[in-house]
mmCIF file of C-alpha atoms in Angstrom:
data_model
loop_
_atom_site.group_PDB
_atom_site.id
_atom_site.type_symbol
_atom_site.label_atom_id
_atom_site.label_comp_id
_atom_site.label_asym_id
_atom_site.label_seq_id
_atom_site.Cartn_x
_atom_site.Cartn_y
_atom_site.Cartn_z
ATOM 1 C CA MET A 1 -135.645 137.447 -213.730
ATOM 2 C CA TYR A 2 -136.207 136.921 -210.462
ATOM 3 C CA ASP A 3 -135.212 133.656 -208.631
ATOM 4 C CA TYR A 4 -137.486 134.713 -205.606
ATOM 5 C CA ASP A 5 -140.803 136.514 -205.469
ATOM 6 C CA LEU A 6 -140.316 137.218 -201.505
ATOM 7 C CA LEU A 7 -136.646 137.257 -199.132
ATOM 8 C CA VAL A 8 -137.488 137.301 -195.414
ATOM 9 C CA VAL A 9 -134.779 138.462 -193.681
ATOM 10 C CA GLY A 10 -136.204 137.876 -190.099
ATOM 11 C CA SER A 11 -136.556 135.630 -186.634
ATOM 12 C CA ALA A 12 -136.960 132.542 -186.140
ATOM 13 C CA ASN A 13 -138.222 131.362 -182.952
ATOM 14 C CA ALA A 14 -139.919 128.121 -180.926
ATOM 15 C CA ASP A 15 -143.678 129.519 -179.520
ATOM 16 C CA LEU A 16 -144.034 128.055 -176.455
ATOM 17 C CA VAL A 17 -147.979 128.541 -176.353
ATOM 18 C CA ILE A 18 -149.973 128.181 -173.066
ATOM 19 C CA GLY A 19 -153.842 128.831 -172.899
ATOM 20 C CA VAL A 20 -155.544 130.867 -170.235
ATOM 21 C CA GLU A 21 -158.660 132.388 -169.144
ATOM 22 C CA ARG A 22 -157.363 135.423 -167.965
ATOM 23 C CA ARG A 23 -153.525 136.792 -168.476
ATOM 24 C CA PRO A 24 -152.014 137.229 -164.912
ATOM 25 C CA GLY A 25 -151.777 140.927 -164.052
ATOM 26 C CA ALA A 26 -148.574 141.687 -161.783
ATOM 27 C CA GLY A 27 -147.277 139.055 -159.089
ATOM 28 C CA GLU A 28 -150.234 137.161 -159.899
ATOM 29 C CA THR A 29 -150.283 133.023 -160.897
ATOM 30 C CA VAL A 30 -152.836 131.503 -163.532
ATOM 31 C CA LEU A 31 -153.169 128.167 -164.306
ATOM 32 C CA GLY A 32 -153.336 127.609 -168.206
ATOM 33 C CA SER A 33 -153.756 124.440 -170.679
ATOM 34 C CA ASP A 34 -151.098 122.392 -171.459
ATOM 35 C CA LEU A 35 -147.717 123.378 -172.781
ATOM 36 C CA ALA A 36 -147.595 123.506 -177.101
ATOM 37 C CA VAL A 37 -144.225 124.003 -178.887
ATOM 38 C CA HIS A 38 -145.089 125.431 -182.526
ATOM 39 C CA PRO A 39 -142.219 127.160 -184.826
ATOM 40 C CA GLY A 40 -142.716 130.841 -185.363
ATOM 41 C CA GLY A 41 -140.786 134.213 -184.966
ATOM 42 C CA LYS A 42 -141.846 136.768 -187.536
ATOM 43 C CA GLY A 43 -139.752 136.585 -189.788
ATOM 44 C CA ALA A 44 -139.757 132.567 -190.013
ATOM 45 C CA ASN A 45 -143.754 133.543 -189.833
ATOM 46 C CA GLN A 46 -143.930 135.723 -193.017
ATOM 47 C CA ALA A 47 -141.627 132.830 -194.866
ATOM 48 C CA VAL A 48 -144.038 129.910 -194.483
ATOM 49 C CA ALA A 49 -147.412 132.349 -195.026
ATOM 50 C CA ALA A 50 -145.810 133.690 -198.233
ATOM 51 C CA ALA A 51 -144.773 130.471 -199.484
ATOM 52 C CA ARG A 52 -148.717 128.428 -198.619
ATOM 53 C CA LEU A 53 -149.841 131.345 -201.170
ATOM 54 C CA GLY A 54 -147.426 130.301 -203.119
ATOM 55 C CA ALA A 55 -145.121 132.656 -203.039
ATOM 56 C CA ARG A 56 -141.084 131.819 -204.225
ATOM 57 C CA THR A 57 -139.839 132.280 -201.093
ATOM 58 C CA ALA A 58 -136.277 132.242 -199.327
ATOM 59 C CA LEU A 59 -135.462 132.925 -195.542
ATOM 60 C CA LEU A 60 -131.918 134.803 -193.973
ATOM 61 C CA ALA A 61 -132.285 134.059 -190.358
ATOM 62 C CA ARG A 62 -130.165 132.097 -187.341
ATOM 63 C CA VAL A 63 -131.179 129.501 -185.001
ATOM 64 C CA GLY A 64 -129.479 127.362 -182.515
ATOM 65 C CA ASP A 65 -128.187 123.700 -183.287
ATOM 66 C CA ASP A 66 -130.545 121.928 -181.422
ATOM 67 C CA ALA A 67 -134.074 120.958 -181.326
ATOM 68 C CA HIS A 68 -135.524 123.999 -181.339
ATOM 69 C CA GLY A 69 -133.682 124.939 -184.532
ATOM 70 C CA ARG A 70 -134.397 121.354 -186.463
ATOM 71 C CA LEU A 71 -138.241 122.228 -185.723
ATOM 72 C CA LEU A 72 -137.984 125.225 -187.208
ATOM 73 C CA LEU A 73 -136.011 124.250 -190.387
ATOM 74 C CA ASP A 74 -138.475 121.333 -190.695
ATOM 75 C CA SER A 75 -141.387 123.495 -190.923
ATOM 76 C CA GLN A 76 -139.564 125.839 -193.412
ATOM 77 C CA ARG A 77 -138.893 123.141 -195.794
ATOM 78 C CA ALA A 78 -142.355 121.710 -195.333
ATOM 79 C CA ALA A 79 -143.735 124.842 -196.625
ATOM 80 C CA GLY A 80 -141.847 125.016 -199.430
ATOM 81 C CA VAL A 81 -139.007 127.551 -198.639
ATOM 82 C CA ASP A 82 -135.586 127.762 -199.337
ATOM 83 C CA THR A 83 -133.761 127.726 -196.393
ATOM 84 C CA VAL A 84 -130.350 128.175 -198.273
ATOM 85 C CA GLY A 85 -129.732 131.335 -196.164
ATOM 86 C CA VAL A 86 -130.438 129.770 -192.624
ATOM 87 C CA LEU A 87 -127.567 130.167 -190.623
ATOM 88 C CA VAL A 88 -127.074 127.493 -187.662
ATOM 89 C CA GLY A 89 -125.104 127.889 -184.327
ATOM 90 C CA GLY A 90 -123.977 131.127 -182.309
ATOM 91 C CA ALA A 91 -126.424 130.976 -179.886
ATOM 92 C CA PRO A 92 -129.924 128.778 -178.687
ATOM 93 C CA THR A 93 -132.863 129.401 -180.781
ATOM 94 C CA GLY A 94 -134.774 132.003 -179.507
ATOM 95 C CA VAL A 95 -138.094 131.347 -177.866
ATOM 96 C CA ALA A 96 -141.394 133.034 -177.266
ATOM 97 C CA LEU A 97 -143.354 132.453 -174.417
ATOM 98 C CA ILE A 98 -146.509 133.394 -175.367
ATOM 99 C CA THR A 99 -150.387 132.876 -173.777
ATOM 100 C CA VAL A 100 -153.369 133.551 -175.571
ATOM 101 C CA ASP A 101 -157.017 133.994 -173.894
ATOM 102 C CA PRO A 102 -160.292 132.360 -174.712
ATOM 103 C CA SER A 103 -160.841 136.007 -176.787
ATOM 104 C CA GLY A 104 -158.103 134.684 -178.619
ATOM 105 C CA ASP A 105 -155.624 137.622 -177.786
ATOM 106 C CA ASN A 106 -152.504 136.966 -176.884
ATOM 107 C CA SER A 107 -149.385 138.367 -174.821
ATOM 108 C CA ILE A 108 -145.826 137.574 -175.402
ATOM 109 C CA VAL A 109 -142.078 137.773 -174.240
ATOM 110 C CA VAL A 110 -139.505 137.108 -176.786
ATOM 111 C CA SER A 111 -135.949 135.560 -175.645
ATOM 112 C CA PRO A 112 -133.930 136.650 -178.924
ATOM 113 C CA GLY A 113 -131.160 133.484 -178.454
ATOM 114 C CA ALA A 114 -129.652 133.317 -182.341
ATOM 115 C CA ASN A 115 -132.139 136.051 -183.411
ATOM 116 C CA GLY A 116 -129.576 138.512 -181.937
ATOM 117 C CA ARG A 117 -126.422 136.886 -183.710
ATOM 118 C CA LEU A 118 -127.796 137.810 -186.644
ATOM 119 C CA THR A 119 -125.138 140.125 -188.036
ATOM 120 C CA PRO A 120 -124.545 142.774 -191.029
ATOM 121 C CA ALA A 121 -121.557 140.687 -191.859
ATOM 122 C CA ASP A 122 -124.509 137.421 -192.313
ATOM 123 C CA VAL A 123 -125.896 140.119 -194.502
ATOM 124 C CA ARG A 124 -123.345 140.751 -196.772
ATOM 125 C CA ALA A 125 -122.173 137.446 -197.384
ATOM 126 C CA ALA A 126 -125.999 136.273 -198.462
ATOM 127 C CA GLY A 127 -125.606 139.079 -201.061
ATOM 128 C CA SER A 128 -126.928 136.886 -204.059
ATOM 129 C CA LEU A 129 -129.954 136.176 -202.281
ATOM 130 C CA PHE A 130 -130.930 139.608 -202.395
ATOM 131 C CA HIS A 131 -129.751 140.642 -206.115
ATOM 132 C CA ALA A 132 -132.324 137.592 -207.192
ATOM 133 C CA SER A 133 -135.071 138.894 -204.926
ATOM 134 C CA ARG A 134 -137.904 140.852 -206.340
ATOM 135 C CA VAL A 135 -139.358 141.938 -202.673
ATOM 136 C CA VAL A 136 -137.450 142.132 -199.451
ATOM 137 C CA SER A 137 -139.600 141.975 -195.839
ATOM 138 C CA ALA A 138 -137.754 142.688 -192.205
ATOM 139 C CA GLN A 139 -139.194 143.412 -188.751
ATOM 140 C CA LEU A 140 -137.258 144.439 -185.983
ATOM 141 C CA GLU A 141 -136.889 140.780 -184.144
ATOM 142 C CA ILE A 142 -133.233 141.136 -185.098
ATOM 143 C CA PRO A 143 -130.627 143.610 -184.470
ATOM 144 C CA LEU A 144 -131.348 147.415 -185.665
ATOM 145 C CA GLU A 145 -127.773 147.730 -187.479
ATOM 146 C CA THR A 146 -128.409 144.253 -189.379
ATOM 147 C CA VAL A 147 -131.680 145.864 -190.818
ATOM 148 C CA ALA A 148 -129.791 148.655 -191.659
ATOM 149 C CA GLU A 149 -127.394 146.473 -193.437
ATOM 150 C CA VAL A 150 -130.207 144.663 -195.475
ATOM 151 C CA VAL A 151 -130.985 148.314 -196.606
ATOM 152 C CA ARG A 152 -127.440 148.669 -198.296
ATOM 153 C CA ASN A 153 -127.670 145.375 -200.023
ATOM 154 C CA LEU A 154 -131.114 145.350 -201.807
ATOM 155 C CA GLY A 155 -130.671 144.539 -205.571
ATOM 156 C CA PRO A 156 -131.483 147.657 -207.554
ATOM 157 C CA ASP A 157 -134.927 147.320 -208.446
ATOM 158 C CA SER A 158 -135.778 145.189 -205.612
ATOM 159 C CA ARG A 159 -138.909 146.659 -203.120
ATOM 160 C CA PHE A 160 -138.357 146.876 -199.118
ATOM 161 C CA VAL A 161 -141.399 146.192 -197.036
ATOM 162 C CA LEU A 162 -141.063 146.581 -192.920
ATOM 163 C CA ASN A 163 -142.872 146.142 -190.006
ATOM 164 C CA PRO A 164 -141.202 147.719 -186.809
ATOM 165 C CA SER A 165 -141.731 145.294 -184.303
ATOM 166 C CA PRO A 166 -141.288 145.172 -181.713
ATOM 167 C CA PRO A 167 -141.037 148.912 -182.522
ATOM 168 C CA ARG A 168 -138.097 151.363 -181.583
ATOM 169 C CA PRO A 169 -137.119 155.045 -183.626
ATOM 170 C CA LEU A 170 -135.453 154.120 -187.205
ATOM 171 C CA PRO A 171 -133.096 155.785 -188.499
ATOM 172 C CA SER A 172 -134.017 157.934 -191.755
ATOM 173 C CA GLU A 173 -131.532 155.371 -194.306
ATOM 174 C CA VAL A 174 -133.946 152.656 -192.973
ATOM 175 C CA LEU A 175 -137.105 154.687 -193.367
ATOM 176 C CA ALA A 176 -136.206 155.816 -196.731
ATOM 177 C CA ALA A 177 -136.288 152.270 -197.929
ATOM 178 C CA CYS A 178 -139.107 151.100 -196.996
ATOM 179 C CA ASP A 179 -142.363 150.870 -199.887
ATOM 180 C CA PRO A 180 -144.550 150.543 -197.302
ATOM 181 C CA LEU A 181 -144.405 150.898 -193.808
ATOM 182 C CA ILE A 182 -146.362 148.472 -192.107
ATOM 183 C CA VAL A 183 -147.506 150.158 -188.481
ATOM 184 C CA ASN A 184 -150.691 149.434 -186.019
ATOM 185 C CA GLU A 185 -151.459 152.509 -183.908
ATOM 186 C CA HIS A 186 -148.664 151.648 -181.108
ATOM 187 C CA GLU A 187 -145.781 151.103 -183.465
ATOM 188 C CA ALA A 188 -146.724 154.133 -185.201
ATOM 189 C CA LYS A 189 -146.681 156.265 -181.937
ATOM 190 C CA VAL A 190 -143.501 154.934 -181.353
ATOM 191 C CA ILE A 191 -142.085 155.823 -184.249
ATOM 192 C CA LEU A 192 -143.356 159.119 -184.516
ATOM 193 C CA GLY A 193 -142.814 160.088 -180.801
ATOM 194 C CA GLU A 194 -143.337 163.109 -179.941
ATOM 195 C CA ALA A 195 -144.630 164.218 -183.493
ATOM 196 C CA CYS A 196 -147.290 162.035 -182.559
ATOM 197 C CA VAL A 197 -150.435 164.291 -182.665
ATOM 198 C CA GLY A 198 -154.113 163.875 -182.202
ATOM 199 C CA GLU A 199 -156.061 160.824 -182.820
ATOM 200 C CA GLU A 200 -156.609 160.558 -186.648
ATOM 201 C CA PRO A 201 -154.771 157.729 -187.887
ATOM 202 C CA GLU A 202 -154.680 159.690 -191.389
ATOM 203 C CA HIS A 203 -152.922 162.378 -189.265
ATOM 204 C CA TRP A 204 -150.184 159.093 -188.255
ATOM 205 C CA ALA A 205 -150.288 158.209 -191.995
ATOM 206 C CA ARG A 206 -148.855 161.630 -193.082
ATOM 207 C CA LEU A 207 -146.515 162.476 -190.467
ATOM 208 C CA LEU A 208 -144.953 158.537 -191.206
ATOM 209 C CA LEU A 209 -144.383 159.542 -194.700
ATOM 210 C CA ALA A 210 -142.791 162.945 -194.144
ATOM 211 C CA LYS A 211 -140.470 161.462 -192.144
ATOM 212 C CA GLY A 212 -139.344 159.391 -195.400
ATOM 213 C CA PRO A 213 -140.709 156.003 -196.089
ATOM 214 C CA ARG A 214 -142.128 155.813 -199.746
ATOM 215 C CA SER A 215 -145.403 154.601 -198.549
ATOM 216 C CA VAL A 216 -147.185 153.665 -195.574
ATOM 217 C CA VAL A 217 -150.025 151.237 -194.061
ATOM 218 C CA VAL A 218 -151.487 151.499 -190.679
ATOM 219 C CA THR A 219 -153.345 148.425 -189.280
ATOM 220 C CA LEU A 220 -156.753 149.979 -187.143
ATOM 221 C CA GLY A 221 -158.268 146.347 -185.572
ATOM 222 C CA GLY A 222 -161.990 146.650 -185.921
ATOM 223 C CA GLU A 223 -161.795 149.116 -188.282
ATOM 224 C CA GLY A 224 -159.702 147.729 -191.329
ATOM 225 C CA ALA A 225 -156.324 149.557 -192.631
ATOM 226 C CA LEU A 226 -155.291 152.915 -194.424
ATOM 227 C CA VAL A 227 -152.767 153.079 -197.178
ATOM 228 C CA ALA A 228 -150.911 156.381 -197.961
ATOM 229 C CA SER A 229 -148.370 157.105 -200.526
ATOM 230 C CA ALA A 230 -147.742 160.429 -202.463
ATOM 231 C CA ASP A 231 -151.141 159.698 -204.011
ATOM 232 C CA GLY A 232 -153.096 160.124 -200.981
ATOM 233 C CA VAL A 233 -154.889 158.062 -197.813
ATOM 234 C CA SER A 234 -157.048 155.959 -198.752
ATOM 235 C CA ARG A 235 -158.897 153.095 -196.641
ATOM 236 C CA VAL A 236 -159.398 149.188 -196.441
ATOM 237 C CA PRO A 237 -162.148 148.351 -195.077
ATOM 238 C CA SER A 238 -162.227 144.765 -193.020
ATOM 239 C CA VAL A 239 -163.730 142.140 -192.676
ATOM 240 C CA ALA A 240 -165.532 140.469 -189.699
ATOM 241 C CA VAL A 241 -164.348 136.863 -188.312
ATOM 242 C CA ARG A 242 -164.711 135.136 -185.304
ATOM 243 C CA ALA A 243 -160.939 135.135 -183.600
ATOM 244 C CA VAL A 244 -159.823 131.961 -182.007
ATOM 245 C CA ASP A 245 -156.176 132.812 -182.118
ATOM 246 C CA THR A 246 -154.368 136.107 -183.416
ATOM 247 C CA THR A 247 -151.422 134.721 -183.017
ATOM 248 C CA GLY A 248 -149.058 134.578 -186.300
ATOM 249 C CA ALA A 249 -152.223 137.338 -188.105
ATOM 250 C CA GLY A 250 -149.950 139.849 -188.380
ATOM 251 C CA ASP A 251 -147.045 138.053 -190.105
ATOM 252 C CA ALA A 252 -149.521 136.459 -192.236
ATOM 253 C CA PHE A 253 -150.826 140.181 -193.324
ATOM 254 C CA THR A 254 -147.547 141.806 -194.132
ATOM 255 C CA ALA A 255 -146.265 138.507 -195.742
ATOM 256 C CA ALA A 256 -149.164 138.463 -198.471
ATOM 257 C CA LEU A 257 -149.250 142.463 -199.210
ATOM 258 C CA ALA A 258 -145.368 142.183 -199.774
ATOM 259 C CA TRP A 259 -145.974 138.898 -202.280
ATOM 260 C CA ARG A 260 -149.129 141.433 -203.879
ATOM 261 C CA LEU A 261 -146.786 144.179 -204.204
ATOM 262 C CA GLY A 262 -144.691 142.386 -206.120
ATOM 263 C CA ARG A 263 -146.994 141.078 -208.353
ATOM 264 C CA GLY A 264 -147.585 144.622 -209.463
ATOM 265 C CA GLU A 265 -150.762 145.194 -207.356
ATOM 266 C CA SER A 266 -151.568 148.605 -206.126
ATOM 267 C CA LEU A 267 -150.965 149.347 -202.432
ATOM 268 C CA ALA A 268 -154.853 149.510 -201.555
ATOM 269 C CA GLY A 269 -155.655 145.995 -203.655
ATOM 270 C CA ALA A 270 -152.328 144.092 -202.065
ATOM 271 C CA ALA A 271 -153.973 145.218 -198.663
ATOM 272 C CA ALA A 272 -157.315 144.191 -199.160
ATOM 273 C CA TYR A 273 -155.613 140.995 -200.339
ATOM 274 C CA ALA A 274 -153.659 141.111 -196.892
ATOM 275 C CA ALA A 275 -156.459 141.406 -194.808
ATOM 276 C CA ARG A 276 -158.262 138.721 -196.223
ATOM 277 C CA VAL A 277 -155.411 135.993 -195.331
ATOM 278 C CA GLY A 278 -155.474 137.595 -192.163
ATOM 279 C CA ALA A 279 -158.966 137.188 -191.957
ATOM 280 C CA ALA A 280 -158.522 133.365 -192.645
ATOM 281 C CA THR A 281 -155.275 133.433 -190.369
ATOM 282 C CA VAL A 282 -157.196 133.917 -186.150
ATOM 283 C CA THR A 283 -160.103 131.409 -187.249
ATOM 284 C CA ARG A 284 -157.605 128.995 -186.294
ATOM 285 C CA GLU A 285 -155.360 128.118 -183.263
ATOM 286 C CA GLY A 286 -151.476 128.483 -184.025
ATOM 287 C CA ALA A 287 -149.186 130.352 -185.948
ATOM 288 C CA GLN A 288 -148.061 128.866 -188.814
ATOM 289 C CA ASP A 289 -150.249 125.850 -188.903
ATOM 290 C CA SER A 290 -152.946 128.783 -189.169
ATOM 291 C CA PHE A 291 -151.593 130.559 -192.770
ATOM 292 C CA PRO A 292 -153.813 129.765 -195.583
ATOM 293 C CA THR A 293 -153.154 128.412 -199.147
ATOM 294 C CA ALA A 294 -154.190 130.075 -201.500
ATOM 295 C CA ALA A 295 -157.076 128.309 -202.724
ATOM 296 C CA GLU A 296 -158.244 129.110 -199.006
ATOM 297 C CA VAL A 297 -158.008 132.738 -199.111
ATOM 298 C CA ALA A 298 -159.753 132.683 -202.626
ATOM 299 C CA ALA A 299 -162.985 130.766 -201.251
ATOM 300 C CA THR A 300 -163.477 133.973 -198.958
ATOM 301 C CA GLY A 301 -164.606 135.797 -202.095
ATOM 302 C CA GLY A 302 -163.020 138.101 -204.705
ATOM 303 C CA ALA A 303 -159.445 136.899 -204.243
ATOM 304 C CA ASP A 304 -158.090 138.085 -206.995
ATOM 305 C CA SER A 305 -160.181 141.689 -207.826
ATOM 306 C CA GLY A 306 -157.097 143.550 -206.598
ATOM 307 C CA GLY A 307 -159.412 146.673 -205.618
ATOM 308 C CA ALA A 308 -159.278 147.626 -201.822
ATOM 309 C CA ASP A 309 -163.156 146.834 -201.581
ATOM 310 C CA ALA A 310 -162.028 143.076 -202.793
ATOM 311 C CA GLY A 311 -163.855 140.537 -199.800
ATOM 312 C CA GLY A 312 -165.874 143.241 -198.449
ATOM 313 C CA ALA A 313 -165.621 143.853 -195.199
ATOM 314 C CA ASP A 314 -162.258 142.015 -194.294
ATOM 315 C CA SER A 315 -160.736 140.715 -191.384
ATOM 316 C CA GLY A 316 -161.472 142.951 -188.666
ATOM 317 C CA ASP A 317 -159.961 140.782 -186.348
ATOM 318 C CA ALA A 318 -156.954 139.652 -188.052
ATOM 319 C CA LEU A 319 -156.371 143.386 -188.803
ATOM 320 C CA CYS A 320 -156.585 143.719 -184.703
ATOM 321 C CA ALA A 321 -153.425 141.043 -184.254
ATOM 322 C CA GLU A 322 -151.211 142.997 -185.449
ATOM 323 C CA ASP A 323 -152.077 145.233 -182.061
ATOM 324 C CA GLY A 324 -149.833 142.895 -180.357
ATOM 325 C CA ALA A 325 -149.565 139.228 -182.469
ATOM 326 C CA ARG A 326 -147.058 138.033 -183.532
#
């Protein structure tokens, strides 16, 4: 029996958000809205998103001994996340500088801070968390060597989910553990490098599978997503929603997918549910504040059908959010 449905290993940032009429070009200054400060970071976002859906969730991360760190700890606990694995000190809390335009699209610059001090030794010291977790999710806002150590410390039956954002080439050890590897077009091309030829996402997915992951999910913006494994490649349709703010939608998608896979759903069924979660997320402002509960997702229709067509055309804008959103 697992104590946790999901263990998230990753970043925890304070999001400093400014609304702009348009994003500035090189050397240009534009005026924006008042500054808003929100708890964020890809790891912290995924943990809160999963807990809101009802998953028993723990977070392994590092924050600074400062006001931003306390903000992050408070937000995790308020969502029901177990913070026993959150380490404090060593550097200031990471910060993300985010601009959001009227269409909901965002641009992000991250100062890693304490996230860069989450070490392989920290992972080894948290071994009991890994063995108590059904699924382990990670991203790349922490050192790559730390993610590699996560793979080495997985429980014998634990499933590993990776969203390689921000993208970089991955060692074969990490790729081989991914089930699935979740990428958008940009991330797929960075990981594939020179091997990425052609414009067909199905081709990218097959090339990625050939690199060693057990399964792959490629998000395709308004065209939905596709899932790929040894059983083949299939499309997951999208749902049209009016995007207010795409910040955090990619993290909500990943968290929902990881949780539903841990419940035994098929990859296509879990991706369809995750798309509905992403769709609900982009209709509200903020990252963690916008994450829906399971009841809110169910209100979109077909929440537990488990099929690739569940909920109809799902979250075109939510899946598009993965093209750059946290």
